[in-house]
């Protein structure tokens, strides 16, 4: 220290004796006197060393007197009760129970097709007609016979009521009339099979057989495919471990990757059978399809709400550590004073389900406690910390 001061004093004396007033660096550079420039550089370097020494001295005093400089700086999360919903992520397929192939019920030529592909039809609407092979003529003959049998029976009945004729004649007339009526009904039933009608309201998705084709119920050739897109559902296989959580009425979020569209729905039906192959049960999720964009066999990603808690304590998963015994713990800021000074305490916790980056704490943390966030990995048990905002 003494040598440094001596050098500085000598420098000032040399400058003052040689050139008069102390010159600035800019002036010396402008004059171009190399010896003067070197001397100025040495002077500034000695001043810098003196200042650095003084700064180190001041730092050492501050470290001794300011105890707060040794405190760990942390941020905290004040816990509170909030709503927590856990969703089960699964994949399913869009289905409809009204997607059927329509087969003919009798042999014959398809004499007339009344609909086209893509056409909307109502339940019971006539779609096509099959040649009845003269069955309609036979039905007319049976109706004529039925009319005669009815007249005969009615007359015989009036005679019998007047005690005219024998009972056997009356019974024969009644039996004959009933037999012919049954024949008419049977013929009408058979003739009705020549008309192919829509079993439900929907859209003709495919006309499989063209007009003039010979059709038969024996060869298994369908005539139409009809689909109803208003009654759609997603079918999902849910693991049996979630049997208690997935119930009818549970909220569901469904996303269709192909369409880039999402819907919110509910579970409308759960299966009562566990599939032994994959240990799962079937779940049906109602699908509103106002625009008819959703088609059968479309893939869907679903999230089923299997657990809810309106008073849950949630913390980020990244705050949780684990000790050698496998216990999970976090650090809690306790004894917080008015200057935001606190003491770090290790708290053993038990966690439940996770959703995204957060996990539910089911034991170990109460509402209103301050969980240490930033700086949690650097604190120790009972260490004093400074909470920063």
CSV table of N, CA and C in Angstrom, one decimal, residues 117-255:
chain,number,residue,atom,x,y,z
A,117,UNK,N,-78.5,-42.2,-55.0
A,117,UNK,CA,-77.5,-42.1,-53.9
A,117,UNK,C,-77.4,-40.7,-53.4
A,118,UNK,N,-77.4,-40.5,-52.1
A,118,UNK,CA,-77.3,-39.2,-51.5
A,118,UNK,C,-78.7,-38.7,-51.2
A,119,UNK,N,-79.8,-39.4,-51.6
A,119,UNK,CA,-81.1,-38.8,-51.4
A,119,UNK,C,-81.6,-39.1,-49.9
A,120,UNK,N,-82.2,-38.1,-49.3
A,120,UNK,CA,-82.8,-38.3,-48.0
A,120,UNK,C,-84.2,-39.0,-48.1
A,121,UNK,N,-84.4,-40.0,-47.3
A,121,UNK,CA,-85.7,-40.7,-47.3
A,121,UNK,C,-86.3,-40.8,-45.9
A,122,UNK,N,-87.6,-41.0,-45.8
A,122,UNK,CA,-88.2,-41.1,-44.6
A,122,UNK,C,-88.6,-42.6,-44.3
A,123,UNK,N,-88.8,-42.9,-43.0
A,123,UNK,CA,-89.1,-44.2,-42.7
A,123,UNK,C,-90.4,-44.7,-43.4
A,124,UNK,N,-90.3,-45.9,-44.0
A,124,UNK,CA,-91.4,-46.5,-44.7
A,124,UNK,C,-91.5,-46.0,-46.1
A,125,UNK,N,-90.7,-45.1,-46.6
A,125,UNK,CA,-90.7,-44.6,-48.0
A,125,UNK,C,-90.4,-45.8,-48.9
A,126,UNK,N,-91.1,-45.8,-50.1
A,126,UNK,CA,-90.9,-46.9,-51.1
A,126,UNK,C,-89.5,-46.6,-51.8
A,127,UNK,N,-88.6,-47.6,-51.8
A,127,UNK,CA,-87.3,-47.4,-52.4
A,127,UNK,C,-87.3,-48.1,-53.8
A,128,UNK,N,-87.9,-49.3,-53.9
A,128,UNK,CA,-87.8,-50.1,-55.1
A,128,UNK,C,-88.9,-51.1,-55.1
A,129,UNK,N,-89.2,-51.6,-56.4
A,129,UNK,CA,-90.3,-52.6,-56.5
A,129,UNK,C,-89.7,-53.8,-57.3
A,130,UNK,N,-90.1,-55.0,-56.8
A,130,UNK,CA,-89.7,-56.3,-57.4
A,130,UNK,C,-90.9,-56.9,-58.1
A,131,UNK,N,-90.6,-57.5,-59.3
A,131,UNK,CA,-91.7,-58.1,-60.0
A,131,UNK,C,-92.3,-59.2,-59.2
A,132,UNK,N,-93.7,-59.1,-58.9
A,132,UNK,CA,-94.3,-60.1,-58.0
A,132,UNK,C,-94.7,-61.4,-58.7
A,133,UNK,N,-94.4,-61.5,-60.0
A,133,UNK,CA,-94.7,-62.8,-60.6
A,133,UNK,C,-96.2,-63.2,-60.6
A,134,UNK,N,-97.1,-62.2,-60.8
A,134,UNK,CA,-98.5,-62.5,-60.8
A,134,UNK,C,-99.2,-62.6,-59.5
A,135,UNK,N,-98.5,-62.3,-58.4
A,135,UNK,CA,-99.0,-62.4,-57.1
A,135,UNK,C,-100.2,-61.4,-56.9
A,136,UNK,N,-100.1,-60.2,-57.5
A,136,UNK,CA,-101.1,-59.2,-57.3
A,136,UNK,C,-102.4,-59.7,-57.9
A,137,UNK,N,-102.4,-60.4,-59.0
A,137,UNK,CA,-103.6,-61.0,-59.6
A,137,UNK,C,-104.2,-62.0,-58.7
A,138,UNK,N,-103.4,-62.9,-58.2
A,138,UNK,CA,-103.9,-63.9,-57.2
A,138,UNK,C,-104.6,-63.2,-56.0
A,139,UNK,N,-104.0,-62.1,-55.6
A,139,UNK,CA,-104.6,-61.4,-54.4
A,139,UNK,C,-106.0,-60.9,-54.8
A,140,UNK,N,-106.1,-60.4,-56.0
A,140,UNK,CA,-107.4,-59.9,-56.4
A,140,UNK,C,-108.5,-61.0,-56.4
A,141,UNK,N,-108.1,-62.2,-56.9
A,141,UNK,CA,-109.0,-63.3,-56.9
A,141,UNK,C,-109.4,-63.7,-55.5
A,142,UNK,N,-108.4,-63.7,-54.6
A,142,UNK,CA,-108.7,-64.1,-53.2
A,142,UNK,C,-109.6,-63.0,-52.6
A,143,UNK,N,-109.4,-61.8,-52.9
A,143,UNK,CA,-110.3,-60.8,-52.4
A,143,UNK,C,-111.8,-61.0,-52.9
A,144,UNK,N,-111.9,-61.4,-54.1
A,144,UNK,CA,-113.2,-61.7,-54.7
A,144,UNK,C,-113.9,-62.9,-53.9
A,145,UNK,N,-113.1,-63.9,-53.7
A,145,UNK,CA,-113.6,-65.1,-53.0
A,145,UNK,C,-113.9,-64.7,-51.6
A,146,UNK,N,-113.1,-63.8,-51.0
A,146,UNK,CA,-113.4,-63.4,-49.6
A,146,UNK,C,-114.7,-62.6,-49.5
A,147,UNK,N,-115.0,-61.8,-50.5
A,147,UNK,CA,-116.2,-61.0,-50.5
A,147,UNK,C,-117.4,-61.9,-50.6
A,148,UNK,N,-117.3,-63.0,-51.5
A,148,UNK,CA,-118.4,-64.0,-51.6
A,148,UNK,C,-118.6,-64.7,-50.3
A,149,UNK,N,-117.4,-65.1,-49.7
A,149,UNK,CA,-117.5,-65.9,-48.5
A,149,UNK,C,-118.1,-65.1,-47.3
A,150,UNK,N,-117.8,-63.8,-47.3
A,150,UNK,CA,-118.4,-62.9,-46.3
A,150,UNK,C,-119.9,-62.8,-46.5
A,151,UNK,N,-120.3,-62.6,-47.8
A,151,UNK,CA,-121.8,-62.5,-48.0
A,151,UNK,C,-122.5,-63.8,-47.6
A,152,UNK,N,-121.9,-64.9,-48.0
A,152,UNK,CA,-122.5,-66.2,-47.6
A,152,UNK,C,-122.6,-66.4,-46.1
A,153,UNK,N,-121.6,-66.0,-45.4
A,153,UNK,CA,-121.5,-66.1,-44.0
A,153,UNK,C,-122.6,-65.2,-43.3
A,154,UNK,N,-122.7,-64.0,-43.8
A,154,UNK,CA,-123.6,-63.0,-43.2
A,154,UNK,C,-125.1,-63.5,-43.4
A,155,UNK,N,-125.4,-64.0,-44.6
A,155,UNK,CA,-126.7,-64.5,-44.8
A,155,UNK,C,-127.0,-65.8,-44.0
A,156,UNK,N,-126.0,-66.7,-43.9
A,156,UNK,CA,-126.2,-67.9,-43.1
A,156,UNK,C,-126.4,-67.5,-41.7
A,157,UNK,N,-125.7,-66.5,-41.2
A,157,UNK,CA,-125.8,-66.0,-39.8
A,157,UNK,C,-127.2,-65.5,-39.5
A,158,UNK,N,-127.8,-64.7,-40.5
A,158,UNK,CA,-129.1,-64.2,-40.3
A,158,UNK,C,-130.2,-65.3,-40.2
A,159,UNK,N,-130.0,-66.3,-41.1
A,159,UNK,CA,-130.9,-67.5,-41.1
A,159,UNK,C,-130.8,-68.2,-39.8
A,160,UNK,N,-129.6,-68.4,-39.3
A,160,UNK,CA,-129.4,-69.1,-38.1
A,160,UNK,C,-130.0,-68.4,-36.9
A,161,UNK,N,-129.9,-67.1,-37.0
A,161,UNK,CA,-130.5,-66.3,-35.9
A,161,UNK,C,-132.0,-66.4,-35.9
A,162,UNK,N,-132.6,-66.7,-37.1
A,162,UNK,CA,-134.0,-66.9,-37.2
A,162,UNK,C,-134.4,-68.4,-37.1
A,163,UNK,N,-133.5,-69.2,-36.6
A,163,UNK,CA,-133.7,-70.6,-36.4
A,163,UNK,C,-134.0,-71.3,-37.7
A,164,UNK,N,-133.4,-70.8,-38.8
A,164,UNK,CA,-133.6,-71.4,-40.1
A,164,UNK,C,-132.3,-72.0,-40.5
A,165,UNK,N,-132.4,-73.3,-41.0
A,165,UNK,CA,-131.2,-74.0,-41.4
A,165,UNK,C,-130.5,-74.7,-40.3
A,166,UNK,N,-129.4,-75.4,-40.6
A,166,UNK,CA,-128.8,-76.2,-39.5
A,166,UNK,C,-127.6,-75.4,-39.0
A,167,UNK,N,-127.2,-75.8,-37.8
A,167,UNK,CA,-126.0,-75.2,-37.2
A,167,UNK,C,-124.7,-75.5,-38.0
A,168,UNK,N,-124.6,-76.7,-38.6
A,168,UNK,CA,-123.4,-77.1,-39.3
A,168,UNK,C,-123.2,-76.2,-40.6
A,169,UNK,N,-124.3,-75.8,-41.2
A,169,UNK,CA,-124.3,-74.9,-42.3
A,169,UNK,C,-123.7,-73.5,-41.9
A,170,UNK,N,-124.2,-73.1,-40.8
A,170,UNK,CA,-123.7,-71.8,-40.2
A,170,UNK,C,-122.2,-71.8,-39.9
A,171,UNK,N,-121.8,-72.9,-39.3
A,171,UNK,CA,-120.3,-73.1,-38.9
A,171,UNK,C,-119.4,-73.2,-40.1
A,172,UNK,N,-119.9,-73.9,-41.2
A,172,UNK,CA,-119.2,-74.1,-42.4
A,172,UNK,C,-119.0,-72.8,-43.1
A,173,UNK,N,-120.0,-72.0,-43.1
A,173,UNK,CA,-119.9,-70.6,-43.8
A,173,UNK,C,-119.0,-69.7,-43.0
A,174,UNK,N,-119.0,-69.8,-41.7
A,174,UNK,CA,-118.1,-69.0,-40.9
A,174,UNK,C,-116.6,-69.4,-41.1
A,175,UNK,N,-116.4,-70.8,-41.1
A,175,UNK,CA,-115.1,-71.3,-41.3
A,175,UNK,C,-114.5,-70.9,-42.6
A,176,UNK,N,-115.3,-71.1,-43.7
A,176,UNK,CA,-114.9,-70.8,-45.0
A,176,UNK,C,-114.5,-69.3,-45.1
A,177,UNK,N,-115.3,-68.4,-44.5
A,177,UNK,CA,-115.0,-67.0,-44.6
A,177,UNK,C,-113.7,-66.7,-43.9
A,178,UNK,N,-113.5,-67.2,-42.7
A,178,UNK,CA,-112.2,-67.0,-42.0
A,178,UNK,C,-111.0,-67.5,-42.7
A,179,UNK,N,-111.2,-68.7,-43.4
A,179,UNK,CA,-110.1,-69.2,-44.1
A,179,UNK,C,-109.7,-68.4,-45.3
A,180,UNK,N,-110.7,-67.9,-46.1
A,180,UNK,CA,-110.4,-67.0,-47.2
A,180,UNK,C,-109.8,-65.7,-46.7
A,181,UNK,N,-110.3,-65.1,-45.6
A,181,UNK,CA,-109.7,-63.9,-45.1
A,181,UNK,C,-108.2,-64.1,-44.7
A,182,UNK,N,-107.9,-65.2,-44.1
A,182,UNK,CA,-106.5,-65.5,-43.8
A,182,UNK,C,-105.7,-65.6,-45.0
A,183,UNK,N,-106.3,-66.2,-46.1
A,183,UNK,CA,-105.5,-66.3,-47.3
A,183,UNK,C,-105.2,-65.0,-47.9
A,184,UNK,N,-106.2,-64.1,-47.8
A,184,UNK,CA,-106.0,-62.7,-48.3
A,184,UNK,C,-104.9,-62.0,-47.6
A,185,UNK,N,-104.9,-62.1,-46.2
A,185,UNK,CA,-103.9,-61.5,-45.4
A,185,UNK,C,-102.5,-62.1,-45.7
A,186,UNK,N,-102.4,-63.4,-45.9
A,186,UNK,CA,-101.2,-64.0,-46.2
A,186,UNK,C,-100.6,-63.5,-47.6
A,187,UNK,N,-101.6,-63.4,-48.6
A,187,UNK,CA,-101.2,-63.0,-49.9
A,187,UNK,C,-100.7,-61.5,-49.9
A,188,UNK,N,-101.4,-60.7,-49.1
A,188,UNK,CA,-101.0,-59.3,-48.9
A,188,UNK,C,-99.6,-59.2,-48.3
A,189,UNK,N,-99.3,-60.0,-47.3
A,189,UNK,CA,-98.0,-60.0,-46.7
A,189,UNK,C,-96.9,-60.4,-47.7
A,190,UNK,N,-97.2,-61.4,-48.5
A,190,UNK,CA,-96.2,-61.9,-49.5
A,190,UNK,C,-96.0,-60.8,-50.6
A,191,UNK,N,-97.1,-60.2,-51.0
A,191,UNK,CA,-97.0,-59.1,-52.0
A,191,UNK,C,-96.3,-57.9,-51.5
A,192,UNK,N,-96.4,-57.6,-50.2
A,192,UNK,CA,-95.7,-56.5,-49.6
A,192,UNK,C,-94.2,-56.6,-49.7
A,193,UNK,N,-93.7,-57.9,-49.8
A,193,UNK,CA,-92.3,-58.1,-49.9
A,193,UNK,C,-91.7,-57.7,-51.2
A,194,UNK,N,-92.6,-57.5,-52.2
A,194,UNK,CA,-92.1,-57.0,-53.5
A,194,UNK,C,-91.8,-55.5,-53.5
A,195,UNK,N,-92.2,-54.9,-52.4
A,195,UNK,CA,-91.9,-53.4,-52.2
A,195,UNK,C,-90.7,-53.3,-51.2
A,196,UNK,N,-89.6,-52.7,-51.6
A,196,UNK,CA,-88.5,-52.4,-50.6
A,196,UNK,C,-88.7,-51.0,-50.1
A,197,UNK,N,-88.8,-50.9,-48.7
A,197,UNK,CA,-89.1,-49.7,-48.1
A,197,UNK,C,-88.0,-49.3,-47.1
A,198,UNK,N,-87.8,-48.1,-46.8
A,198,UNK,CA,-86.8,-47.6,-45.8
A,198,UNK,C,-87.2,-48.0,-44.4
A,199,UNK,N,-86.3,-48.7,-43.7
A,199,UNK,CA,-86.6,-49.1,-42.4
A,199,UNK,C,-86.5,-48.0,-41.4
A,200,UNK,N,-85.8,-46.9,-41.7
A,200,UNK,CA,-85.8,-45.7,-40.9
A,200,UNK,C,-85.4,-44.5,-41.7
A,201,UNK,N,-85.6,-43.3,-41.2
A,201,UNK,CA,-85.2,-42.1,-41.9
A,201,UNK,C,-83.7,-42.0,-42.0
A,202,UNK,N,-83.2,-41.6,-43.2
A,202,UNK,CA,-81.8,-41.4,-43.3
A,202,UNK,C,-81.4,-41.0,-44.7
A,203,UNK,N,-80.2,-41.4,-45.2
A,203,UNK,CA,-79.7,-41.1,-46.5
A,203,UNK,C,-79.3,-42.3,-47.2
A,204,UNK,N,-79.7,-42.4,-48.5
A,204,UNK,CA,-79.3,-43.6,-49.3
A,204,UNK,C,-77.8,-43.4,-49.6
A,205,UNK,N,-77.0,-44.1,-49.0
A,205,UNK,CA,-75.5,-44.0,-49.2
A,205,UNK,C,-75.1,-44.7,-50.4
A,206,UNK,N,-75.7,-45.8,-50.8
A,206,UNK,CA,-75.3,-46.5,-52.0
A,206,UNK,C,-76.5,-47.3,-52.6
A,207,UNK,N,-76.6,-47.2,-53.9
A,207,UNK,CA,-77.6,-48.0,-54.6
A,207,UNK,C,-76.8,-49.2,-55.3
A,208,UNK,N,-76.9,-50.3,-54.7
A,208,UNK,CA,-76.0,-51.4,-55.0
A,208,UNK,C,-76.5,-52.2,-56.3
A,209,UNK,N,-77.8,-52.4,-56.4
A,209,UNK,CA,-78.4,-53.1,-57.5
A,209,UNK,C,-79.1,-52.2,-58.4
A,210,UNK,N,-78.9,-52.3,-59.7
A,210,UNK,CA,-79.5,-51.4,-60.7
A,210,UNK,C,-80.9,-52.0,-61.1
A,211,UNK,N,-81.7,-51.1,-61.7
A,211,UNK,CA,-83.0,-51.5,-62.2
A,211,UNK,C,-82.8,-52.5,-63.3
A,212,UNK,N,-83.6,-53.6,-63.2
A,212,UNK,CA,-83.5,-54.7,-64.2
A,212,UNK,C,-82.7,-55.9,-63.7
A,213,UNK,N,-82.1,-55.7,-62.5
A,213,UNK,CA,-81.3,-56.8,-62.0
A,213,UNK,C,-82.2,-57.8,-61.3
A,214,UNK,N,-81.9,-59.1,-61.4
A,214,UNK,CA,-82.6,-60.1,-60.7
A,214,UNK,C,-82.0,-60.3,-59.3
A,215,UNK,N,-82.9,-60.1,-58.3
A,215,UNK,CA,-82.4,-60.1,-56.9
A,215,UNK,C,-83.0,-61.3,-56.2
A,216,UNK,N,-82.4,-61.7,-55.2
A,216,UNK,CA,-82.8,-62.9,-54.4
A,216,UNK,C,-82.3,-62.8,-53.0
A,217,UNK,N,-83.1,-63.1,-52.0
A,217,UNK,CA,-82.6,-63.1,-50.6
A,217,UNK,C,-81.7,-64.2,-50.3
A,218,UNK,N,-81.6,-65.2,-51.2
A,218,UNK,CA,-80.7,-66.4,-51.0
A,218,UNK,C,-79.3,-66.1,-51.2
A,219,UNK,N,-78.9,-65.3,-52.3
A,219,UNK,CA,-77.5,-65.1,-52.6
A,219,UNK,C,-76.9,-64.0,-51.7
A,220,UNK,N,-77.6,-63.3,-50.9
A,220,UNK,CA,-77.1,-62.3,-49.9
A,220,UNK,C,-76.6,-61.1,-50.6
A,221,UNK,N,-77.2,-60.7,-51.7
A,221,UNK,CA,-76.9,-59.4,-52.4
A,221,UNK,C,-77.8,-58.3,-51.9
A,222,UNK,N,-77.2,-57.3,-51.3
A,222,UNK,CA,-78.0,-56.2,-50.8
A,222,UNK,C,-78.4,-55.3,-52.0
A,223,UNK,N,-79.4,-54.5,-51.8
A,223,UNK,CA,-79.9,-53.6,-52.8
A,223,UNK,C,-79.5,-52.2,-52.5
A,224,UNK,N,-79.6,-51.8,-51.2
A,224,UNK,CA,-79.3,-50.4,-50.8
A,224,UNK,C,-78.5,-50.4,-49.5
A,225,UNK,N,-77.7,-49.3,-49.3
A,225,UNK,CA,-77.2,-49.1,-48.0
A,225,UNK,C,-77.8,-47.7,-47.5
A,226,UNK,N,-78.4,-47.7,-46.4
A,226,UNK,CA,-79.0,-46.5,-45.8
A,226,UNK,C,-78.3,-46.2,-44.5
A,227,UNK,N,-78.1,-44.9,-44.3
A,227,UNK,CA,-77.3,-44.4,-43.1
A,227,UNK,C,-78.1,-43.2,-42.5
A,228,UNK,N,-78.2,-43.2,-41.2
A,228,UNK,CA,-78.7,-42.1,-40.5
A,228,UNK,C,-77.6,-41.5,-39.7
A,229,UNK,N,-77.2,-40.2,-40.1
A,229,UNK,CA,-76.1,-39.5,-39.4
A,229,UNK,C,-76.5,-38.7,-38.2
A,230,UNK,N,-77.8,-38.7,-37.9
A,230,UNK,CA,-78.3,-37.9,-36.8
A,230,UNK,C,-78.1,-38.6,-35.4
A,231,UNK,N,-78.0,-39.9,-35.5
A,231,UNK,CA,-77.9,-40.7,-34.2
A,231,UNK,C,-76.5,-41.4,-34.2
A,232,UNK,N,-75.4,-40.6,-34.0
A,232,UNK,CA,-74.1,-41.1,-34.0
A,232,UNK,C,-73.5,-41.2,-32.6
A,233,UNK,N,-72.5,-42.0,-32.4
A,233,UNK,CA,-71.9,-42.2,-31.1
A,233,UNK,C,-70.5,-42.6,-31.3
A,234,UNK,N,-69.6,-42.4,-30.3
A,234,UNK,CA,-68.2,-42.8,-30.3
A,234,UNK,C,-68.1,-44.0,-29.4
A,235,UNK,N,-67.5,-45.1,-29.9
A,235,UNK,CA,-67.3,-46.3,-29.1
A,235,UNK,C,-65.9,-46.4,-28.7
A,236,UNK,N,-65.7,-46.5,-27.4
A,236,UNK,CA,-64.4,-46.5,-26.8
A,236,UNK,C,-64.2,-47.7,-25.8
A,237,UNK,N,-63.0,-48.3,-25.9
A,237,UNK,CA,-62.7,-49.4,-24.9
A,237,UNK,C,-62.0,-48.8,-23.7
A,238,UNK,N,-62.5,-48.8,-22.5
A,238,UNK,CA,-62.0,-48.2,-21.3
A,238,UNK,C,-61.4,-49.3,-20.4
A,239,UNK,N,-60.1,-49.2,-20.0
A,239,UNK,CA,-59.5,-50.2,-19.1
A,239,UNK,C,-60.4,-50.4,-17.9
A,240,UNK,N,-60.4,-51.6,-17.4
A,240,UNK,CA,-61.3,-52.0,-16.3
A,240,UNK,C,-60.9,-51.3,-15.0
A,241,UNK,N,-59.7,-50.8,-14.9
A,241,UNK,CA,-59.2,-50.0,-13.7
A,241,UNK,C,-60.0,-48.7,-13.5
A,242,UNK,N,-60.6,-48.2,-14.5
A,242,UNK,CA,-61.4,-47.0,-14.4
A,242,UNK,C,-62.9,-47.3,-14.4
A,243,UNK,N,-63.3,-48.5,-13.9
A,243,UNK,CA,-64.7,-48.8,-13.9
A,243,UNK,C,-65.5,-48.0,-13.0
A,244,UNK,N,-64.9,-47.6,-11.8
A,244,UNK,CA,-65.7,-46.8,-10.8
A,244,UNK,C,-65.7,-45.3,-11.2
A,245,UNK,N,-64.8,-44.8,-12.1
A,245,UNK,CA,-64.8,-43.4,-12.4
A,245,UNK,C,-65.6,-43.1,-13.7
A,246,UNK,N,-65.7,-44.0,-14.6
A,246,UNK,CA,-66.4,-43.7,-15.9
A,246,UNK,C,-67.8,-44.2,-15.7
A,247,UNK,N,-68.7,-43.2,-15.6
A,247,UNK,CA,-70.2,-43.5,-15.4
A,247,UNK,C,-71.0,-42.7,-16.5
A,248,UNK,N,-72.2,-43.2,-16.6
A,248,UNK,CA,-73.2,-42.5,-17.5
A,248,UNK,C,-73.3,-41.0,-17.0
A,249,UNK,N,-73.3,-40.1,-18.0
A,249,UNK,CA,-73.4,-38.7,-17.7
A,249,UNK,C,-72.1,-37.9,-17.5
A,250,UNK,N,-71.0,-38.6,-17.4
A,250,UNK,CA,-69.7,-38.0,-17.3
A,250,UNK,C,-69.3,-37.1,-18.5
A,251,UNK,N,-68.7,-36.0,-18.3
A,251,UNK,CA,-68.3,-35.1,-19.4
A,251,UNK,C,-67.3,-35.7,-20.2
A,252,UNK,N,-67.3,-35.5,-21.5
A,252,UNK,CA,-66.4,-36.0,-22.5
A,252,UNK,C,-66.0,-34.9,-23.5
A,253,UNK,N,-64.7,-34.7,-23.8
A,253,UNK,CA,-64.2,-33.9,-24.8
A,253,UNK,C,-63.7,-34.7,-25.9
A,254,UNK,N,-64.2,-34.6,-27.1
A,254,UNK,CA,-63.8,-35.4,-28.3
A,254,UNK,C,-63.2,-34.5,-29.4
A,255,UNK,N,-62.1,-35.0,-29.9
A,255,UNK,CA,-61.5,-34.3,-31.0
A,255,UNK,C,-61.3,-35.2,-32.2
